[in-house]
Amino acid sequence: MDGEIFNLQKEHNLIKQRFIEKGWITVYRSYKDGEKVETGIYCLLVKPEHFDKYIETRDWGIRWGSEGHPSIITRYENGQEITEYFRFGDEGLEPFVFPKWFNHANERYVEVSQEFVNYFNLFEKANTKQDRTYYFIDEVGDEEEVIKVKEREVRIKLKFLTEYLAVRKIHISICFDIMLITDLKGTDITFTPKDQDFIGETFNYNHLMRVVPGLDKGSFQSWIIGKTILKYDPAKSLIFHFDTYEEDNENFIIGYNEDGNLLKIPCHSQDHQFFTPVFFKKDVLNKYYANPHKFDVNGFHISSSFISLKMDNNHDDYVMVFLNDLKMLPAKEQLHWKHYNIAPEPGMGLSGSYYDTMVMGNWARDSDSVDIRFKEKYVRFNEKWFEKFGWYFYKEQVGTDKDHFNALHLPSENSVKSFSDQLLTIVKLTIDSLNEEMLIKGLPKIENERGIAKFERFLAEHSKTIPDMITFLRNLQDLRSGMIAHRYSSSNKNMKRAVEYFGLKDENFREVAQDIFVKSLYTLNTLSAQFLNENDG
């Protein structure tokens, strides 16, 4: 042990910081650290009108074990007995954390003010009563940690506590009782008695260093006790986490001005209210496709429990949104979209499917984007197949299959990872999901026969011969197997044949992905024509 530890220097520094570290404030603690420093931290709320009296002494006002207990107090006034109920026993003070221990169950845990939890509508995730975390769910559904509760410690993210104090116009007192008792054997510490008060506008504590004979663990005591105050900021009393402000709306590129520079207009502009198109790279949708359990993306909307945005997602290379629709997004999401904003170029505009559907109200037209069109056709085909034959051509999606389907899209970037992710899903949908049992129902069983072979026999049984389709499916399966399902090998003949079939090179992953979507759509259209008497373009 060195002198800094015995002098509780680290603890002095924490008091100066009001126990705030890296954006978090400790409001409760009760344990010994590795240096045998026993730390007790407790907090309570102090009404401003009682603050001057409260800060005059080191007394906490409320101590754990007695906090928050309603009191029934009887007094005599003018010879009459008056009994009153008090929510808290101390006038002007209010508990904020509630340490609880139950001897009969040998259990202890800590609760935090339910009013604070309710104000931010915090969501609790608990491993046990002694290990809980509370989350704030923001306007787009993202989680942010606010309270971390352990059996002997509670920490709160400072920005949330600061708002709560400002809105309630109340201060918080962080009270502390920190003690180290040692015999100082084997140290070079020169003991000097100390009894020093530290008193300021927002703190009042004492550091006592003394000899205490007869203690089992030693005779030297270093002890700090008192409180420090985090006062509310009146300037923040009208700033609320749930408020939105016009200045939070972002500017977006809508074209070029007379000087040839980019023309940027705020999305809440009154001068550009109607049908002003704004264009974005396809990459803007990646975060939504990556969270299919949370966001639904189609040719005309992004939607979730938290946001809804109309958009034209029917182009292969860009996304279009009308300027004023962007103001419906929370500020955080506007920043995301702004990052992918691009200037309009010749040939860019509304897709025919968006115009017909969203502007003219004609819901009959399919999407102009091949990935959206494929997904629409896939669902429609499977439903109509069931209506006609009483079984689904592709097995129904269960579990996470629906999420994979929703996340399927034409890769926005030309990378092997993006390509492989989408390849895996499209093979799962079109080959792995073949209803093999029904395809060969009533046909002779062949040992080790796989899905595409069963499909080919099904076609033959119905006097259908579609060799181009079978060739495509076999090469698609071999491409998936060679790139994803198995370790890549340049000697894999099936893989090499599939690469040649698709013309796959390092620089054309996105182009090949588009070709796979086109051929997969062709498969659905061909089956519709052959079995359902439908001819789709």
Coordinates of C-alpha atoms in Angstrom, one line a residue:
M1 CA 0.0 0.0 0.0
D2 CA 1.3 3.4 -0.9
G3 CA 0.5 6.9 0.5
E4 CA -2.0 7.8 -2.2
I5 CA -4.1 4.8 -1.4
F6 CA -4.1 5.5 2.4
N7 CA -4.8 9.2 1.7
L8 CA -7.7 8.1 -0.5
Q9 CA -6.4 10.2 -3.3
K10 CA -8.4 8.4 -6.0
E11 CA -11.6 8.9 -4.0
H12 CA -10.9 12.6 -3.5
N13 CA -10.6 12.9 -7.3
L14 CA -13.9 11.0 -7.8
I15 CA -15.6 13.4 -5.3
K16 CA -14.3 16.4 -7.3
Q17 CA -15.8 14.7 -10.5
R18 CA -19.0 14.0 -8.5
F19 CA -18.5 10.3 -9.3
I20 CA -18.9 11.0 -13.0
E21 CA -16.7 8.9 -15.3
K22 CA -16.9 8.7 -19.1
G23 CA -20.5 10.0 -19.3
W24 CA -21.8 7.8 -16.4
I25 CA -22.5 8.7 -12.8
T26 CA -22.4 6.2 -9.9
V27 CA -25.4 6.8 -7.6
Y28 CA -25.0 3.7 -5.4
R29 CA -22.1 1.5 -4.3
S30 CA -21.5 -0.7 -1.3
Y31 CA -18.4 -2.9 -1.4
K32 CA -14.7 -3.1 -0.7
D33 CA -12.1 -2.9 -3.4
G34 CA -8.9 -4.9 -3.7
E35 CA -7.1 -2.3 -1.5
K36 CA -9.6 -2.9 1.3
V37 CA -11.2 0.5 0.7
E38 CA -14.8 0.2 1.8
T39 CA -17.0 2.5 -0.2
G40 CA -20.6 3.5 0.4
I41 CA -22.3 5.8 -2.1
Y42 CA -25.9 6.7 -1.9
C43 CA -28.0 9.4 -3.5
L44 CA -31.2 11.4 -2.9
L45 CA -33.1 14.3 -4.5
V46 CA -33.1 17.7 -2.9
K47 CA -35.7 20.3 -3.6
P48 CA -34.1 23.7 -4.3
E49 CA -36.0 25.5 -1.5
H50 CA -34.3 23.2 1.0
F51 CA -30.9 23.2 -0.6
D52 CA -29.3 26.0 1.5
K53 CA -30.2 24.3 4.8
Y54 CA -29.2 20.9 3.4
I55 CA -25.7 21.8 2.3
E56 CA -24.9 23.4 5.8
T57 CA -24.0 19.9 7.2
R58 CA -22.4 16.7 6.2
D59 CA -25.6 14.8 7.2
W60 CA -27.0 12.8 4.3
G61 CA -30.7 13.4 5.3
I62 CA -31.7 9.9 4.2
R63 CA -29.7 6.8 4.7
W64 CA -30.2 3.5 2.9
G65 CA -32.3 1.0 4.8
S66 CA -34.8 3.7 5.8
E67 CA -35.3 5.4 2.4
G68 CA -38.7 5.8 0.8
H69 CA -40.7 4.2 3.6
P70 CA -44.0 6.0 4.0
S71 CA -44.5 7.5 7.4
I72 CA -47.5 8.2 9.5
I73 CA -46.7 11.0 11.9
T74 CA -48.9 12.2 14.8
R75 CA -48.5 15.6 16.2
Y76 CA -50.5 17.9 18.5
E77 CA -51.8 21.3 17.5
N78 CA -53.9 23.5 19.6
G79 CA -54.6 20.6 21.9
Q80 CA -55.8 18.3 19.1
E81 CA -54.1 15.2 17.8
I82 CA -53.4 15.3 14.1
T83 CA -52.2 12.3 12.2
E84 CA -50.8 12.7 8.6
Y85 CA -49.4 10.3 6.0
F86 CA -46.1 11.3 4.4
R87 CA -44.7 9.7 1.2
F88 CA -41.1 10.3 2.5
G89 CA -40.1 10.9 6.1
D90 CA -37.9 13.9 5.4
E91 CA -39.2 17.2 4.2
G92 CA -37.6 18.5 1.0
L93 CA -35.7 15.2 0.4
E94 CA -36.7 12.3 -1.8
P95 CA -35.0 8.9 -2.2
F96 CA -33.8 7.9 -5.7
V97 CA -32.4 4.4 -5.2
F98 CA -33.8 1.8 -2.9
P99 CA -31.4 -0.9 -1.7
K100 CA -33.3 -3.9 -0.4
W101 CA -32.2 -6.9 1.6
F102 CA -34.4 -9.7 2.9
N103 CA -32.8 -11.8 5.6
H104 CA -35.3 -14.6 5.4
A105 CA -34.4 -15.2 1.8
N106 CA -30.8 -14.2 2.1
E107 CA -31.2 -11.9 -0.9
R108 CA -30.4 -8.3 -1.7
Y109 CA -30.9 -6.1 -4.7
V110 CA -31.4 -2.4 -5.6
E111 CA -34.3 -0.6 -7.2
V112 CA -34.2 2.8 -9.0
S113 CA -36.8 5.5 -8.9
Q114 CA -39.8 4.2 -10.9
E115 CA -40.6 7.8 -11.8
F116 CA -37.2 8.1 -13.6
V117 CA -37.8 4.8 -15.4
N118 CA -41.3 5.9 -16.4
Y119 CA -40.2 9.3 -17.6
F120 CA -37.9 7.8 -20.3
N121 CA -40.1 4.7 -20.7
L122 CA -37.1 2.5 -20.1
F123 CA -37.1 -1.1 -21.1
E124 CA -35.6 -3.6 -18.6
K125 CA -33.5 -6.6 -19.5
A126 CA -32.6 -8.7 -16.5
N127 CA -30.4 -11.7 -16.0
T128 CA -31.3 -11.7 -12.3
K129 CA -32.6 -9.1 -9.9
Q130 CA -28.9 -8.4 -9.1
D131 CA -27.9 -7.9 -12.8
R132 CA -30.2 -5.7 -14.7
T133 CA -29.9 -3.1 -17.5
Y134 CA -32.5 -0.5 -18.5
Y135 CA -32.6 0.8 -22.1
F136 CA -34.0 3.9 -23.7
I137 CA -35.6 3.0 -27.1
D138 CA -35.2 6.0 -29.4
E139 CA -37.4 7.2 -32.3
V140 CA -36.0 4.6 -34.7
G141 CA -36.1 1.7 -32.3
D142 CA -32.4 1.7 -31.4
E143 CA -31.5 0.8 -27.8
E144 CA -29.3 2.9 -25.6
E145 CA -28.1 1.8 -22.1
V146 CA -29.3 4.2 -19.4
I147 CA -29.1 2.3 -16.1
K148 CA -26.8 -0.5 -15.1
V149 CA -27.8 -2.3 -11.9
K150 CA -25.6 -4.7 -10.0
E151 CA -26.2 -6.1 -6.5
R152 CA -23.9 -3.5 -5.0
E153 CA -23.7 -0.8 -7.6
V154 CA -25.9 1.4 -9.7
R155 CA -24.6 3.6 -12.6
I156 CA -26.7 6.0 -14.7
K157 CA -25.9 7.6 -18.0
L158 CA -25.4 11.2 -17.1
K159 CA -27.3 12.9 -20.0
F160 CA -30.5 11.2 -19.0
L161 CA -30.1 12.1 -15.3
T162 CA -29.3 15.7 -16.3
E163 CA -32.5 16.0 -18.3
Y164 CA -34.6 14.4 -15.5
L165 CA -33.2 16.8 -12.9
A166 CA -33.7 19.8 -15.2
V167 CA -37.3 18.9 -16.0
R168 CA -38.2 18.3 -12.4
K169 CA -36.1 21.3 -11.3
I170 CA -34.5 19.4 -8.5
H171 CA -30.9 18.6 -7.4
I172 CA -29.3 15.3 -6.6
S173 CA -27.0 14.7 -3.7
I174 CA -24.4 12.0 -4.1
C175 CA -23.6 11.0 -0.5
F176 CA -20.5 9.0 0.4
D177 CA -18.9 7.1 3.3
I178 CA -15.4 5.9 2.3
M179 CA -13.1 4.2 4.8
L180 CA -9.8 2.4 4.9
I181 CA -8.5 0.7 8.0
T182 CA -5.0 -0.8 8.0
D183 CA -2.0 -1.5 10.2
L184 CA 0.5 0.1 7.7
K185 CA 3.0 -2.7 8.3
G186 CA 5.6 -3.1 5.6
T187 CA 5.0 0.4 4.2
D188 CA 7.0 3.6 4.1
I189 CA 4.0 5.7 5.0
T190 CA 4.6 8.4 7.6
F191 CA 1.3 8.7 9.5
T192 CA 0.1 12.3 10.1
P193 CA -3.3 12.8 11.8
K194 CA -5.8 14.7 9.8
D195 CA -9.3 16.2 10.5
Q196 CA -10.0 18.4 7.5
D197 CA -13.4 19.8 6.3
F198 CA -14.0 20.4 2.6
I199 CA -16.9 22.9 2.2
G200 CA -18.0 24.6 -0.9
E201 CA -21.1 25.8 -2.8
T202 CA -22.0 22.2 -3.8
F203 CA -20.1 19.9 -1.4
N204 CA -19.6 19.4 2.3
Y205 CA -17.4 16.5 3.5
N206 CA -14.7 15.7 6.0
H207 CA -11.5 13.6 5.8
L208 CA -10.4 12.1 9.1
M209 CA -7.1 10.2 9.5
R210 CA -6.5 8.9 13.0
V211 CA -5.3 6.1 15.2
V212 CA -8.1 3.8 16.5
P213 CA -6.6 1.3 19.0
G214 CA -8.2 -2.1 19.4
L215 CA -9.5 -2.6 15.9
D216 CA -9.0 -6.2 14.6
K217 CA -7.7 -5.2 11.2
G218 CA -5.3 -2.5 12.4
S219 CA -5.2 0.8 14.2
F220 CA -5.0 3.4 11.4
Q221 CA -8.1 4.8 9.9
S222 CA -8.6 7.0 6.8
W223 CA -12.2 8.1 6.5
I224 CA -14.1 10.5 4.2
I225 CA -17.8 11.2 4.8
G226 CA -20.1 13.8 3.3
K227 CA -21.9 14.7 0.1
T228 CA -21.6 16.5 -3.2
I229 CA -24.4 18.0 -5.2
L230 CA -25.2 17.8 -8.9
K231 CA -27.5 20.8 -9.4
Y232 CA -30.1 20.9 -12.2
D233 CA -29.4 23.3 -15.1
P234 CA -32.3 25.8 -15.4
A235 CA -31.3 26.4 -19.1
K236 CA -32.3 22.8 -19.8
S237 CA -35.6 22.8 -18.1
L238 CA -37.5 23.2 -21.4
I239 CA -35.4 20.7 -23.4
F240 CA -37.0 17.3 -23.7
H241 CA -35.8 14.1 -25.3
F242 CA -39.1 13.6 -27.0
D243 CA -39.3 17.0 -28.7
T244 CA -38.5 17.7 -32.3
Y245 CA -37.3 21.0 -33.7
E246 CA -37.4 22.5 -37.2
E247 CA -33.6 23.1 -37.0
D248 CA -33.2 19.3 -36.8
N249 CA -34.3 18.9 -40.4
E250 CA -31.4 18.3 -42.8
N251 CA -30.6 19.8 -46.2
F252 CA -30.7 17.5 -49.2
I253 CA -29.3 17.9 -52.8
I254 CA -32.1 18.4 -55.3
G255 CA -30.0 19.6 -58.3
Y256 CA -27.7 22.4 -59.3
N257 CA -28.0 26.1 -59.0
E258 CA -27.2 28.7 -61.7
D259 CA -23.5 28.6 -60.8
G260 CA -23.3 24.9 -61.3
N261 CA -22.9 24.2 -57.6
L262 CA -25.0 21.6 -55.7
L263 CA -28.4 23.0 -54.7
K264 CA -29.3 21.9 -51.2
I265 CA -32.8 22.5 -49.7
P266 CA -34.1 21.7 -46.2
C267 CA -36.6 18.8 -46.3
H268 CA -39.3 20.9 -44.5
S269 CA -39.1 23.6 -47.2
Q270 CA -42.4 25.3 -48.0
D271 CA -41.2 26.3 -51.4
H272 CA -40.6 22.7 -52.5
Q273 CA -43.6 20.9 -51.1
F274 CA -44.8 19.0 -54.0
F275 CA -43.0 16.2 -55.9
T276 CA -39.4 17.4 -55.6
P277 CA -37.3 14.3 -56.1
V278 CA -34.2 13.5 -54.0
F279 CA -31.9 10.7 -55.0
F280 CA -29.8 8.3 -53.0
K281 CA -27.3 5.5 -53.5
K282 CA -28.8 2.0 -53.1
D283 CA -26.4 1.6 -50.1
V284 CA -28.8 3.7 -48.1
L285 CA -31.0 0.6 -47.7
N286 CA -28.4 -1.7 -46.4
K287 CA -29.0 -1.0 -42.7
Y288 CA -32.7 -1.8 -43.2
Y289 CA -32.1 -5.0 -45.2
A290 CA -29.7 -6.0 -42.5
N291 CA -32.4 -5.8 -39.8
P292 CA -35.4 -7.6 -41.5
H293 CA -36.9 -8.4 -38.1
K294 CA -37.2 -4.7 -37.5
F295 CA -37.7 -3.1 -40.9
D296 CA -39.9 -4.0 -43.9
V297 CA -38.5 -2.8 -47.2
N298 CA -40.4 -3.1 -50.5
G299 CA -40.6 -1.1 -53.7
F300 CA -42.6 1.7 -52.2
H301 CA -41.9 2.0 -48.4
I302 CA -39.6 1.4 -45.5
S303 CA -41.6 0.8 -42.4
S304 CA -41.2 -0.4 -38.8
S305 CA -42.8 0.1 -35.5
F306 CA -41.0 3.5 -35.3
I307 CA -40.7 5.0 -38.8
S308 CA -42.5 5.0 -42.2
L309 CA -41.1 6.5 -45.4
K310 CA -42.5 6.4 -48.9
M311 CA -39.8 5.8 -51.5
D312 CA -39.3 4.7 -55.0
N313 CA -37.1 1.6 -54.6
N314 CA -37.9 0.3 -58.1
H315 CA -34.6 1.2 -59.8
D316 CA -31.6 -1.0 -59.9
D317 CA -29.1 1.7 -59.1
Y318 CA -30.7 4.4 -57.0
V319 CA -33.5 5.2 -54.6
M320 CA -35.8 8.2 -54.9
V321 CA -37.7 10.0 -52.2
F322 CA -39.8 13.2 -52.4
L323 CA -38.1 16.0 -50.5
N324 CA -40.9 16.7 -48.0
D325 CA -41.4 13.1 -47.2
L326 CA -37.9 13.1 -45.7
K327 CA -39.1 15.3 -42.9
M328 CA -41.1 12.4 -41.5
L329 CA -37.8 10.8 -40.6
P330 CA -36.3 11.4 -37.1
A331 CA -33.2 13.6 -37.2
K332 CA -30.9 10.6 -36.6
E333 CA -32.3 8.9 -39.7
Q334 CA -32.2 12.0 -41.8
L335 CA -28.4 12.1 -41.2
H336 CA -28.2 8.5 -42.4
W337 CA -30.0 9.3 -45.6
K338 CA -28.0 12.5 -46.1
H339 CA -24.8 10.5 -46.2
Y340 CA -26.0 8.7 -49.3
N341 CA -27.6 11.7 -51.1
I342 CA -26.5 12.1 -54.7
A343 CA -27.2 14.8 -57.3
P344 CA -29.7 13.9 -60.1
E345 CA -28.2 12.9 -63.4
P346 CA -29.8 12.7 -66.9
G347 CA -32.2 9.7 -67.1
M348 CA -32.9 9.6 -63.4
G349 CA -36.5 10.0 -62.3
L350 CA -39.6 8.3 -61.1
S351 CA -40.0 4.6 -62.1
G352 CA -43.1 3.6 -64.0
S353 CA -44.2 1.3 -61.2
Y354 CA -43.9 4.0 -58.6
Y355 CA -45.8 6.5 -60.8
D356 CA -48.6 4.1 -61.6
T357 CA -48.9 2.8 -58.1
M358 CA -48.2 5.7 -55.7
V359 CA -49.2 8.7 -57.9
M360 CA -51.9 7.3 -60.1
G361 CA -53.2 4.7 -57.6
N362 CA -52.9 1.8 -60.1
W363 CA -51.9 -1.2 -58.0
A364 CA -51.6 -3.7 -60.9
R365 CA -48.1 -2.9 -62.1
D366 CA -45.1 -4.9 -61.0
S367 CA -41.9 -3.2 -59.8
D368 CA -39.3 -2.1 -62.3
S369 CA -36.5 -3.4 -60.0
V370 CA -35.6 -7.0 -60.6
D371 CA -35.1 -8.0 -57.0
I372 CA -38.4 -6.4 -55.8
R373 CA -40.2 -7.9 -58.9
F374 CA -38.8 -11.4 -58.1
K375 CA -40.0 -11.3 -54.5
E376 CA -43.4 -10.1 -55.5
K377 CA -43.7 -12.8 -58.1
Y378 CA -42.3 -15.5 -55.8
V379 CA -45.1 -14.9 -53.2
R380 CA -47.8 -14.6 -55.9
F381 CA -46.7 -17.8 -57.7
N382 CA -46.6 -19.9 -54.6
E383 CA -50.1 -18.8 -53.5
K384 CA -51.6 -19.5 -56.9
W385 CA -49.9 -22.9 -57.1
F386 CA -51.5 -23.8 -53.8
E387 CA -54.9 -22.6 -55.0
K388 CA -54.6 -24.9 -58.0
F389 CA -52.9 -28.0 -56.6
G390 CA -53.5 -27.8 -52.9
W391 CA -49.8 -27.8 -52.0
Y392 CA -47.0 -25.2 -52.0
F393 CA -44.4 -25.5 -54.8
Y394 CA -41.9 -23.8 -52.4
K395 CA -42.2 -24.8 -48.8
E396 CA -43.7 -22.2 -46.6
Q397 CA -41.2 -19.9 -44.8
V398 CA -40.8 -20.6 -41.1
G399 CA -38.6 -19.2 -38.3
T400 CA -35.9 -16.9 -39.6
D401 CA -36.7 -17.9 -43.3
K402 CA -39.1 -14.9 -43.4
D403 CA -36.4 -12.5 -42.3
H404 CA -34.0 -13.9 -45.0
F405 CA -36.7 -13.4 -47.6
N406 CA -37.4 -9.8 -46.5
A407 CA -33.6 -9.1 -46.5
L408 CA -33.1 -10.4 -50.1
H409 CA -32.0 -7.6 -52.5
L410 CA -29.8 -6.8 -55.4
P411 CA -26.4 -6.1 -53.8
S412 CA -25.7 -2.3 -53.7
E413 CA -21.9 -2.8 -53.9
N414 CA -19.7 -4.9 -56.0
S415 CA -18.2 -7.1 -53.3
V416 CA -17.9 -10.9 -52.9
K417 CA -19.4 -10.7 -49.4
S418 CA -22.6 -8.9 -50.5
F419 CA -22.9 -11.2 -53.5
S420 CA -22.4 -14.4 -51.3
D421 CA -25.0 -13.2 -48.8
Q422 CA -27.7 -12.8 -51.4
L423 CA -26.7 -15.9 -53.3
L424 CA -27.2 -18.0 -50.2
T425 CA -30.7 -16.6 -49.7
I426 CA -31.8 -17.0 -53.3
V427 CA -30.6 -20.6 -53.5
K428 CA -32.4 -21.3 -50.2
L429 CA -35.6 -19.9 -51.6
T430 CA -35.5 -21.5 -55.1
I431 CA -33.7 -24.8 -54.6
D432 CA -33.6 -25.7 -50.9
S433 CA -37.2 -24.8 -50.5
L434 CA -38.5 -27.1 -53.3
N435 CA -41.4 -29.2 -51.9
E436 CA -39.5 -32.4 -52.8
E437 CA -42.0 -34.7 -51.1
M438 CA -44.9 -33.5 -53.2
L439 CA -42.8 -33.2 -56.4
I440 CA -42.2 -37.0 -56.4
K441 CA -45.4 -38.1 -54.8
G442 CA -46.6 -41.2 -56.5
L443 CA -43.3 -41.6 -58.4
P444 CA -40.8 -44.4 -57.9
K445 CA -38.2 -43.7 -55.2
I446 CA -34.6 -43.3 -56.2
E447 CA -31.9 -43.5 -53.6
N448 CA -29.8 -40.4 -52.9
E449 CA -31.9 -38.4 -55.4
R450 CA -31.6 -34.6 -54.7
G451 CA -33.9 -31.7 -55.1
I452 CA -33.2 -30.6 -58.7
A453 CA -33.3 -34.2 -60.0
K454 CA -36.7 -34.7 -58.3
F455 CA -37.9 -31.4 -59.9
E456 CA -36.6 -32.6 -63.3
R457 CA -38.5 -35.9 -62.9
F458 CA -41.6 -34.0 -61.9
L459 CA -41.4 -32.0 -65.1
A460 CA -40.9 -35.1 -67.2
E461 CA -43.9 -36.7 -65.5
H462 CA -46.0 -33.8 -66.7
S463 CA -44.4 -33.9 -70.2
K464 CA -42.4 -30.7 -69.6
T465 CA -38.9 -30.3 -70.8
I466 CA -37.1 -27.1 -69.8
P467 CA -33.4 -27.8 -70.1
D468 CA -32.3 -24.1 -69.8
M469 CA -34.0 -23.9 -66.5
I470 CA -32.5 -27.0 -65.1
T471 CA -29.0 -26.0 -66.3
F472 CA -29.4 -22.6 -64.5
L473 CA -30.5 -24.2 -61.3
R474 CA -27.7 -26.8 -61.3
N475 CA -25.1 -24.1 -61.9
L476 CA -26.7 -21.9 -59.3
Q477 CA -26.5 -24.7 -56.7
D478 CA -22.8 -25.4 -57.7
L479 CA -21.9 -21.8 -57.4
R480 CA -23.4 -21.6 -53.9
S481 CA -21.7 -24.9 -52.9
G482 CA -18.3 -23.8 -54.2
M483 CA -18.4 -20.3 -52.8
I484 CA -20.2 -20.7 -49.5
A485 CA -21.2 -24.2 -48.4
H486 CA -17.7 -25.7 -48.8
R487 CA -14.1 -24.5 -48.7
Y488 CA -13.2 -22.9 -52.0
S489 CA -11.1 -25.0 -54.3
S490 CA -9.8 -24.0 -57.7
S491 CA -9.9 -27.7 -58.7
N492 CA -13.7 -28.0 -58.1
K493 CA -14.9 -28.8 -61.6
N494 CA -18.5 -28.0 -60.8
M495 CA -17.6 -24.7 -59.3
K496 CA -15.4 -23.8 -62.4
R497 CA -18.3 -24.7 -64.7
A498 CA -20.7 -22.5 -62.7
V499 CA -18.2 -19.6 -62.8
E500 CA -17.9 -19.9 -66.5
Y501 CA -21.7 -20.2 -66.9
F502 CA -22.4 -17.0 -65.1
G503 CA -19.3 -15.2 -66.4
L504 CA -18.3 -14.4 -62.8
K505 CA -15.2 -12.2 -62.4
D506 CA -13.8 -10.2 -59.5
E507 CA -15.2 -7.0 -60.9
N508 CA -18.8 -8.0 -61.8
F509 CA -20.4 -9.5 -58.7
R510 CA -23.3 -7.1 -58.8
E511 CA -23.8 -7.7 -62.6
V512 CA -23.9 -11.5 -62.0
A513 CA -26.3 -11.1 -59.1
Q514 CA -28.7 -9.1 -61.3
D515 CA -28.5 -11.9 -63.9
I516 CA -29.3 -14.5 -61.3
F517 CA -32.4 -12.5 -60.2
V518 CA -33.4 -12.2 -63.9
K519 CA -33.1 -15.9 -64.5
S520 CA -34.9 -16.7 -61.2
L521 CA -37.7 -14.5 -62.3
Y522 CA -37.7 -16.3 -65.7
T523 CA -38.0 -19.6 -63.8
L524 CA -41.1 -18.4 -62.0
N525 CA -42.6 -16.9 -65.2
T526 CA -41.9 -20.2 -67.1
L527 CA -43.5 -22.3 -64.4
S528 CA -46.5 -20.0 -64.3
A529 CA -47.0 -20.3 -68.1
Q530 CA -46.5 -24.1 -68.1
F531 CA -48.7 -25.0 -65.1
L532 CA -50.8 -22.0 -64.2
N533 CA -51.6 -20.7 -67.7
E534 CA -50.2 -17.3 -66.8
N535 CA -47.9 -15.3 -69.0
D536 CA -45.9 -12.6 -67.1
G537 CA -43.3 -10.3 -68.6

